[in-house]
Amino acid sequence: MAKPANKKSAPAKPSWRGIIPPLVTPLVGRDELDAPGLGRLVEHILAGGASGIFALGSTGEAPSLSYRLRRELAERVCDHVAGRVPVLVGITDTSFVESVNLTAHSKKAGAAAVVLAPPFYFPAGQPELLEYIQHLAAELALPVFLYNMPSYTKLFFEPDTVRAAAELPNVLGLKDSSGNMGYFHRLRALFADRPDFALLVGPEELLVESVLAGGHGGICGGANLCPELYVAAYQAARAGELAKAQELHRRIMAIAGSVYAVGRHGSSYLKGLKCALSLRGICSDFMAEPFHHFREPEREKVRQALVKLGIL
Amino acid sequence: MAKPANKKSAPAKPSWRGIIPPLVTPLVGRDELDAPGLGRLVEHILAGGASGIFALGSTGEAPSLSYRLRRELAERVCDHVAGRVPVLVGITDTSFVESVNLTAHSKKAGAAAVVLAPPFYFPAGQPELLEYIQHLAAELALPVFLYNMPSYTKLFFEPDTVRAAAELPNVLGLKDSSGNMGYFHRLRALFADRPDFALLVGPEELLVESVLAGGHGGICGGANLCPELYVAAYQAARAGELAKAQELHRRIMAIAGSVYAVGRHGSSYLKGLKCALSLRGICSDFMAEPFHHFREPEREKVRQALVKLGIL
Amino acid sequence: MAKPANKKSAPAKPSWRGIIPPLVTPLVGRDELDAPGLGRLVEHILAGGASGIFALGSTGEAPSLSYRLRRELAERVCDHVAGRVPVLVGITDTSFVESVNLTAHSKKAGAAAVVLAPPFYFPAGQPELLEYIQHLAAELALPVFLYNMPSYTKLFFEPDTVRAAAELPNVLGLKDSSGNMGYFHRLRALFADRPDFALLVGPEELLVESVLAGGHGGICGGANLCPELYVAAYQAARAGELAKAQELHRRIMAIAGSVYAVGRHGSSYLKGLKCALSLRGICSDFMAEPFHHFREPEREKVRQALVKLGIL
Amino acid sequence: MAKPANKKSAPAKPSWRGIIPPLVTPLVGRDELDAPGLGRLVEHILAGGASGIFALGSTGEAPSLSYRLRRELAERVCDHVAGRVPVLVGITDTSFVESVNLTAHSKKAGAAAVVLAPPFYFPAGQPELLEYIQHLAAELALPVFLYNMPSYTKLFFEPDTVRAAAELPNVLGLKDSSGNMGYFHRLRALFADRPDFALLVGPEELLVESVLAGGHGGICGGANLCPELYVAAYQAARAGELAKAQELHRRIMAIAGSVYAVGRHGSSYLKGLKCALSLRGICSDFMAEPFHHFREPEREKVRQALVKLGIL
């Protein structure tokens, strides 16, 4: 794999602040990466000012990929990024051992941290979930971000569970994709004395308000497409520039309300995002099953939305 | 792996009728099988008259196991069974490619069929689910049972989806673990002209009534513990011996109401079942995370329940 | 209100066995009964052999009706029935006081018992629900049936709650409309020593198996349309005539799979049932908001289904 | 009923901006108002700067009250308020006719508008819900606020449904209690060209961010207890005074995290709020079934929380 010339060593102390895009996984087939597309996508994201890259999340369709491909992707992303920003790798799994295995592989590839949602087949109780995190974190040689994603995992990280997990030395923060800002505020209050514990949101519609309320940033899918927009929104909110932040929030809402709103609900976000990246010439829009990419006329609708938004 | 002497070739045409226990996975550690326990468990089940064995289902904690261990288990079970009954292997996964891989491995090991629930991370629509089944079944060199398990997978196999999937040459039947007998009856009505399409239930509380209504059998967890009871209940219901079937149903309910009713709901069924197998001296009760085995005093409660039931 | 000539005094000790149809409420306008239709419907049901009539249930659209109309309906039904069978009146409400009020009115009108689902706006915990039943039953001068209807009320009557409520002197039984036969069997086991506590099912698809398993009957909407079919199915199951019971079960499934399967799911059962009653000339198909009756072409589909079923 | 001396005529054009507390209903018995407490509570709220009062919402336990008491409450509140601010009355019901009746009564009593959540027993589809609103609004002689409360009503007001309903001449705005800020932002975007359509939030944890994003105010339960706090938070957010707004937000979170966090979840908010009002000497904490007021030691915990917050 060719590496960019500007490789630097990894930052000594990542701050886990700002925009950390959940990387789309460019594919050309069911089990084949779009390697050139991946390179272009990484460069596009870094050029936009992202603080990190999160590979193998939900937006990366990780659960739909083979383990072989997940390992290849972790390697390639670390190689491309080459230490310019920290790389986080999603290790969410139903199997404890597979999470351990992928972490070991990711560390060797150069990842800075891993991201972990609850095991998502059997519905564990909160004490079982906490014990799971405790046992697993002890086996992992990398820092861990928790990932609250109840709509897909059926499990909520209750605030008390997060607080107890945060006592572990390598649990660094939490990404909240619940969409529930009341929950986010409860966590913020619970961690008022722990400014080192990073709290980031997933849904980009909530980026501005969460940062205004003291959140540390966003892991926003749209930052694959327009990283600079999300970085600017984060910075404006961080700086308390309210009018600017709200204007950027409206542009984020305009993307969500058009690019992600074509076709069937549920998968429309992922399909629209991948389609838009393809229309911008960044990477292929092939999707892993159970989804498939937009065909015409949906593709045409996404194109028109991008033109209207000034992205194309 | 030593094979029993009585190895026979696999039955030419499995009938997919009767009791096919979803095999408990005996473990001695997070990633280590209890091999002697597995051998004893298989013999216990076969001695009880089971028509087949289904390895790597929910009762087998399959999603919690590493892929290495899943492959080892499929091999060992096929070796132990040695063709005396057909072996079914669960290939449910979030990744299409991993389902293909495990099927290839299972076929080589000697499995007769595979069992497939919907991919359970991203919530697919019914057309996406049907397409998934169609694409996947075409890649599989074994017959396929569908597995309706909405509480864990978040997805229901709608009757129309089942009907369309049943047109595929290697889709042979469906195991319904929804607990919804209205749904089961709708499927029965829809397949009134397809007596070859096997319809079995998961929850053992529903075994008798489903067979009385024309269902083909049960994939009942309790048949790990007392296979002869479930086989007898199936046969009585099949023969229309109503009084006997209801008496056996009451015994099945008594197990469910005591052995599976200790401790926290959700995992209490799995914990109670594995604990009871350990108390009978059949296999270890170690569990894969996120669960752990019963300790005292729960173990004592299970012991007392087994004594009262005449099982110990 | 004219009363039929054959008025008899109410049965001294109702047995709460058999088929007790949940009465459709015939309407000619938003707040106006179809009085002649109501009379015909009651006679049709009684001619079919029903053991009782349950007015103001879900099938009767009770929550959608004004209190004035609920009171009028309770009076008219009691007058028409004139003691030939016991009349049960639904008093499910979000307001304790309104349940008390409607019970007082129903008693005066001649009702034999009331039917009570949990209050369905605020989600109460089980201890709160039990206390609610205890306090309310103490205020009611009629026997009470509990009504488990979780899809509409958001609350399940947990088995322990039912057992505790059954200790009250005027709580006589439970109608289970959960569709969950595992739950029904758990209740059966819990009440094995209380044969006087009546357990009936709501969903007609489950009538035969519940009676085969020892249940006491059904509160089945289809018994408005073809009461004799449900009565025959109950009697066959009760008598252990398995082949006959299954044949009648198939006819019940054929109605559910056609008459209730037209149009949008959810309300299709109610719309189809009322449409069928209108097509048979029994009563008007006007519906209370938020629903409205079928227009062509749905009505034509129901007509064709009835012809095919031999009902028209 | 004694009326305060400072009665004024109702404002000609209410602006529907700011804090409109959802009035707690002070009770001394199951069907009896705490009339003096109600007077003190109204005065306390108005002294705190509220822009309106919303009687008979969820916080007012409206669905648990008899209709007689609902009518009495609407009258008394209008009398006490005496035109100083607009009074909104909740008419949410499962019965169309009862909503019409309560609106007529409220208008006569002097209410300025009514508030309507979807009918909450039968789950209507969105087209049915829209038609319901259209038919009902046409019968109402007062302006209507829609009320999105999916956790209690099981139904979401989809954005397209809101947009269509907003075309009706007397539908003025929406209160969103979904807790889903992504939804709120979608509505904001959809009504960007309709600044007259009022969008307010229910959950007080979301007050500041919703107003920062352009929302028009909050219908926040805590404003019964500390109206001036919520009014100040609204005003700071409205004026773009970020630091002040966030500081007030933290105080709001501190109330939610202590006063509402005692005892069993679900009802703990209502119980804690009513208990706190009682501890402040404003009104009785008697609750309508299915809930009951806090006893010691919960009451003591609420007392300590209020002391710590400087409220007692």
PDB file of C-alpha atoms in Angstrom, chain B residues 98-224:
ATOM      1  CA  GLU B  98     -19.337 -14.863   7.155  1.00  0.00           C
ATOM      2  CA  SER B  99     -22.591 -16.778   6.647  1.00  0.00           C
ATOM      3  CA  VAL B 100     -21.192 -18.123   3.367  1.00  0.00           C
ATOM      4  CA  ASN B 101     -17.909 -19.046   5.018  1.00  0.00           C
ATOM      5  CA  LEU B 102     -19.491 -20.914   7.896  1.00  0.00           C
ATOM      6  CA  THR B 103     -21.795 -22.787   5.542  1.00  0.00           C
ATOM      7  CA  ALA B 104     -18.851 -23.996   3.457  1.00  0.00           C
ATOM      8  CA  HIS B 105     -17.114 -25.154   6.594  1.00  0.00           C
ATOM      9  CA  SER B 106     -20.261 -26.862   7.893  1.00  0.00           C
ATOM     10  CA  LYS B 107     -20.800 -28.717   4.653  1.00  0.00           C
ATOM     11  CA  LYS B 108     -17.278 -30.067   4.737  1.00  0.00           C
ATOM     12  CA  ALA B 109     -17.823 -31.124   8.342  1.00  0.00           C
ATOM     13  CA  GLY B 110     -20.895 -33.082   7.329  1.00  0.00           C
ATOM     14  CA  ALA B 111     -23.814 -30.851   8.241  1.00  0.00           C
ATOM     15  CA  ALA B 112     -27.124 -31.542   6.533  1.00  0.00           C
ATOM     16  CA  ALA B 113     -28.519 -28.023   6.529  1.00  0.00           C
ATOM     17  CA  VAL B 114     -28.042 -24.511   7.839  1.00  0.00           C
ATOM     18  CA  VAL B 115     -30.334 -22.195   9.822  1.00  0.00           C
ATOM     19  CA  LEU B 116     -30.574 -18.491   9.076  1.00  0.00           C
ATOM     20  CA  ALA B 117     -32.186 -15.633  10.980  1.00  0.00           C
ATOM     21  CA  PRO B 118     -32.183 -12.128   9.462  1.00  0.00           C
ATOM     22  CA  PRO B 119     -29.019 -10.034   9.732  1.00  0.00           C
ATOM     23  CA  PHE B 120     -29.582  -8.327  13.062  1.00  0.00           C
ATOM     24  CA  TYR B 121     -27.678  -5.046  13.250  1.00  0.00           C
ATOM     25  CA  PHE B 122     -29.176  -2.848  10.526  1.00  0.00           C
ATOM     26  CA  PRO B 123     -32.955  -3.126  10.385  1.00  0.00           C
ATOM     27  CA  ALA B 124     -33.664  -4.129   6.790  1.00  0.00           C
ATOM     28  CA  GLY B 125     -37.027  -3.693   5.106  1.00  0.00           C
ATOM     29  CA  GLN B 126     -38.890  -6.790   3.961  1.00  0.00           C
ATOM     30  CA  PRO B 127     -37.862  -6.410   0.288  1.00  0.00           C
ATOM     31  CA  GLU B 128     -34.248  -6.033   1.390  1.00  0.00           C
ATOM     32  CA  LEU B 129     -34.601  -9.074   3.632  1.00  0.00           C
ATOM     33  CA  LEU B 130     -36.069 -11.157   0.805  1.00  0.00           C
ATOM     34  CA  GLU B 131     -33.295 -10.118  -1.550  1.00  0.00           C
ATOM     35  CA  TYR B 132     -30.768 -10.976   1.144  1.00  0.00           C
ATOM     36  CA  ILE B 133     -32.206 -14.495   1.468  1.00  0.00           C
ATOM     37  CA  GLN B 134     -32.318 -14.899  -2.295  1.00  0.00           C
ATOM     38  CA  HIS B 135     -28.707 -13.813  -2.804  1.00  0.00           C
ATOM     39  CA  LEU B 136     -27.428 -15.780   0.150  1.00  0.00           C
ATOM     40  CA  ALA B 137     -29.304 -19.025  -0.521  1.00  0.00           C
ATOM     41  CA  ALA B 138     -27.856 -18.978  -4.026  1.00  0.00           C
ATOM     42  CA  GLU B 139     -24.357 -19.020  -2.553  1.00  0.00           C
ATOM     43  CA  LEU B 140     -25.006 -21.846  -0.123  1.00  0.00           C
ATOM     44  CA  ALA B 141     -24.385 -25.484  -0.957  1.00  0.00           C
ATOM     45  CA  LEU B 142     -26.713 -26.726   1.774  1.00  0.00           C
ATOM     46  CA  PRO B 143     -30.447 -26.594   2.429  1.00  0.00           C
ATOM     47  CA  VAL B 144     -31.573 -23.596   4.469  1.00  0.00           C
ATOM     48  CA  PHE B 145     -34.020 -23.249   7.326  1.00  0.00           C
ATOM     49  CA  LEU B 146     -35.296 -19.751   8.015  1.00  0.00           C
ATOM     50  CA  TYR B 147     -35.362 -18.706  11.648  1.00  0.00           C
ATOM     51  CA  ASN B 148     -37.886 -16.153  12.844  1.00  0.00           C
ATOM     52  CA  MET B 149     -36.510 -14.626  16.056  1.00  0.00           C
ATOM     53  CA  PRO B 150     -37.803 -11.052  16.239  1.00  0.00           C
ATOM     54  CA  SER B 151     -36.983 -10.373  19.895  1.00  0.00           C
ATOM     55  CA  TYR B 152     -33.268 -10.758  19.162  1.00  0.00           C
ATOM     56  CA  THR B 153     -33.051  -9.720  15.495  1.00  0.00           C
ATOM     57  CA  LYS B 154     -35.567  -6.829  15.567  1.00  0.00           C
ATOM     58  CA  LEU B 155     -36.947  -8.182  12.265  1.00  0.00           C
ATOM     59  CA  PHE B 156     -40.003 -10.294  11.563  1.00  0.00           C
ATOM     60  CA  PHE B 157     -40.146 -12.619   8.574  1.00  0.00           C
ATOM     61  CA  GLU B 158     -43.442 -11.374   7.171  1.00  0.00           C
ATOM     62  CA  PRO B 159     -45.610 -14.197   5.757  1.00  0.00           C
ATOM     63  CA  ASP B 160     -45.266 -12.886   2.198  1.00  0.00           C
ATOM     64  CA  THR B 161     -41.474 -12.838   2.559  1.00  0.00           C
ATOM     65  CA  VAL B 162     -41.492 -16.437   3.782  1.00  0.00           C
ATOM     66  CA  ARG B 163     -43.731 -17.485   0.919  1.00  0.00           C
ATOM     67  CA  ALA B 164     -41.425 -15.872  -1.651  1.00  0.00           C
ATOM     68  CA  ALA B 165     -38.288 -17.294  -0.012  1.00  0.00           C
ATOM     69  CA  ALA B 166     -39.868 -20.747  -0.011  1.00  0.00           C
ATOM     70  CA  GLU B 167     -39.800 -20.672  -3.812  1.00  0.00           C
ATOM     71  CA  LEU B 168     -36.020 -21.010  -3.653  1.00  0.00           C
ATOM     72  CA  PRO B 169     -34.951 -24.616  -4.253  1.00  0.00           C
ATOM     73  CA  ASN B 170     -32.905 -24.954  -1.092  1.00  0.00           C
ATOM     74  CA  VAL B 171     -35.162 -23.187   1.408  1.00  0.00           C
ATOM     75  CA  LEU B 172     -36.789 -26.061   3.245  1.00  0.00           C
ATOM     76  CA  GLY B 173     -38.640 -24.692   6.206  1.00  0.00           C
ATOM     77  CA  LEU B 174     -38.879 -22.208   9.023  1.00  0.00           C
ATOM     78  CA  LYS B 175     -38.334 -22.250  12.751  1.00  0.00           C
ATOM     79  CA  ASP B 176     -40.618 -19.770  14.458  1.00  0.00           C
ATOM     80  CA  SER B 177     -39.425 -18.440  17.790  1.00  0.00           C
ATOM     81  CA  SER B 178     -41.699 -15.406  17.796  1.00  0.00           C
ATOM     82  CA  GLY B 179     -44.006 -16.945  20.374  1.00  0.00           C
ATOM     83  CA  ASN B 180     -46.894 -15.640  18.271  1.00  0.00           C
ATOM     84  CA  MET B 181     -49.186 -18.544  17.423  1.00  0.00           C
ATOM     85  CA  GLY B 182     -51.409 -16.320  15.276  1.00  0.00           C
ATOM     86  CA  TYR B 183     -48.393 -15.815  13.022  1.00  0.00           C
ATOM     87  CA  PHE B 184     -47.666 -19.534  13.024  1.00  0.00           C
ATOM     88  CA  HIS B 185     -51.247 -20.304  11.969  1.00  0.00           C
ATOM     89  CA  ARG B 186     -51.048 -17.729   9.194  1.00  0.00           C
ATOM     90  CA  LEU B 187     -47.940 -19.466   7.887  1.00  0.00           C
ATOM     91  CA  ARG B 188     -49.675 -22.845   8.174  1.00  0.00           C
ATOM     92  CA  ALA B 189     -52.578 -21.526   6.110  1.00  0.00           C
ATOM     93  CA  LEU B 190     -50.214 -19.981   3.567  1.00  0.00           C
ATOM     94  CA  PHE B 191     -48.369 -23.286   3.133  1.00  0.00           C
ATOM     95  CA  ALA B 192     -51.454 -25.498   3.136  1.00  0.00           C
ATOM     96  CA  ASP B 193     -50.460 -26.578  -0.383  1.00  0.00           C
ATOM     97  CA  ARG B 194     -46.806 -27.136   0.517  1.00  0.00           C
ATOM     98  CA  PRO B 195     -46.664 -30.004   3.052  1.00  0.00           C
ATOM     99  CA  ASP B 196     -42.982 -30.362   2.201  1.00  0.00           C
ATOM    100  CA  PHE B 197     -42.197 -26.958   3.727  1.00  0.00           C
ATOM    101  CA  ALA B 198     -41.325 -27.679   7.347  1.00  0.00           C
ATOM    102  CA  LEU B 199     -42.762 -25.416  10.050  1.00  0.00           C
ATOM    103  CA  LEU B 200     -41.330 -25.922  13.517  1.00  0.00           C
ATOM    104  CA  VAL B 201     -41.660 -23.853  16.664  1.00  0.00           C
ATOM    105  CA  GLY B 202     -38.972 -22.705  19.026  1.00  0.00           C
ATOM    106  CA  PRO B 203     -40.667 -22.001  22.367  1.00  0.00           C
ATOM    107  CA  GLU B 204     -41.339 -25.321  24.049  1.00  0.00           C
ATOM    108  CA  GLU B 205     -44.484 -23.947  25.703  1.00  0.00           C
ATOM    109  CA  LEU B 206     -46.004 -23.968  22.208  1.00  0.00           C
ATOM    110  CA  LEU B 207     -44.824 -27.379  21.043  1.00  0.00           C
ATOM    111  CA  VAL B 208     -47.994 -29.349  21.717  1.00  0.00           C
ATOM    112  CA  GLU B 209     -50.475 -26.869  20.315  1.00  0.00           C
ATOM    113  CA  SER B 210     -48.411 -26.234  17.194  1.00  0.00           C
ATOM    114  CA  VAL B 211     -48.174 -29.939  16.416  1.00  0.00           C
ATOM    115  CA  LEU B 212     -51.873 -30.415  17.139  1.00  0.00           C
ATOM    116  CA  ALA B 213     -52.469 -27.670  14.584  1.00  0.00           C
ATOM    117  CA  GLY B 214     -50.354 -29.418  11.966  1.00  0.00           C
ATOM    118  CA  GLY B 215     -46.875 -28.111  12.777  1.00  0.00           C
ATOM    119  CA  HIS B 216     -43.978 -30.419  12.109  1.00  0.00           C
ATOM    120  CA  GLY B 217     -42.135 -30.350  15.389  1.00  0.00           C
ATOM    121  CA  GLY B 218     -40.088 -28.306  17.779  1.00  0.00           C
ATOM    122  CA  ILE B 219     -36.599 -26.905  18.190  1.00  0.00           C
ATOM    123  CA  CYS B 220     -36.931 -26.777  21.944  1.00  0.00           C
ATOM    124  CA  GLY B 221     -34.104 -25.930  24.320  1.00  0.00           C
ATOM    125  CA  GLY B 222     -35.435 -28.159  27.070  1.00  0.00           C
ATOM    126  CA  ALA B 223     -34.742 -31.149  24.843  1.00  0.00           C
ATOM    127  CA  ASN B 224     -31.101 -30.786  25.830  1.00  0.00           C
TER     128      ASN B 224
END
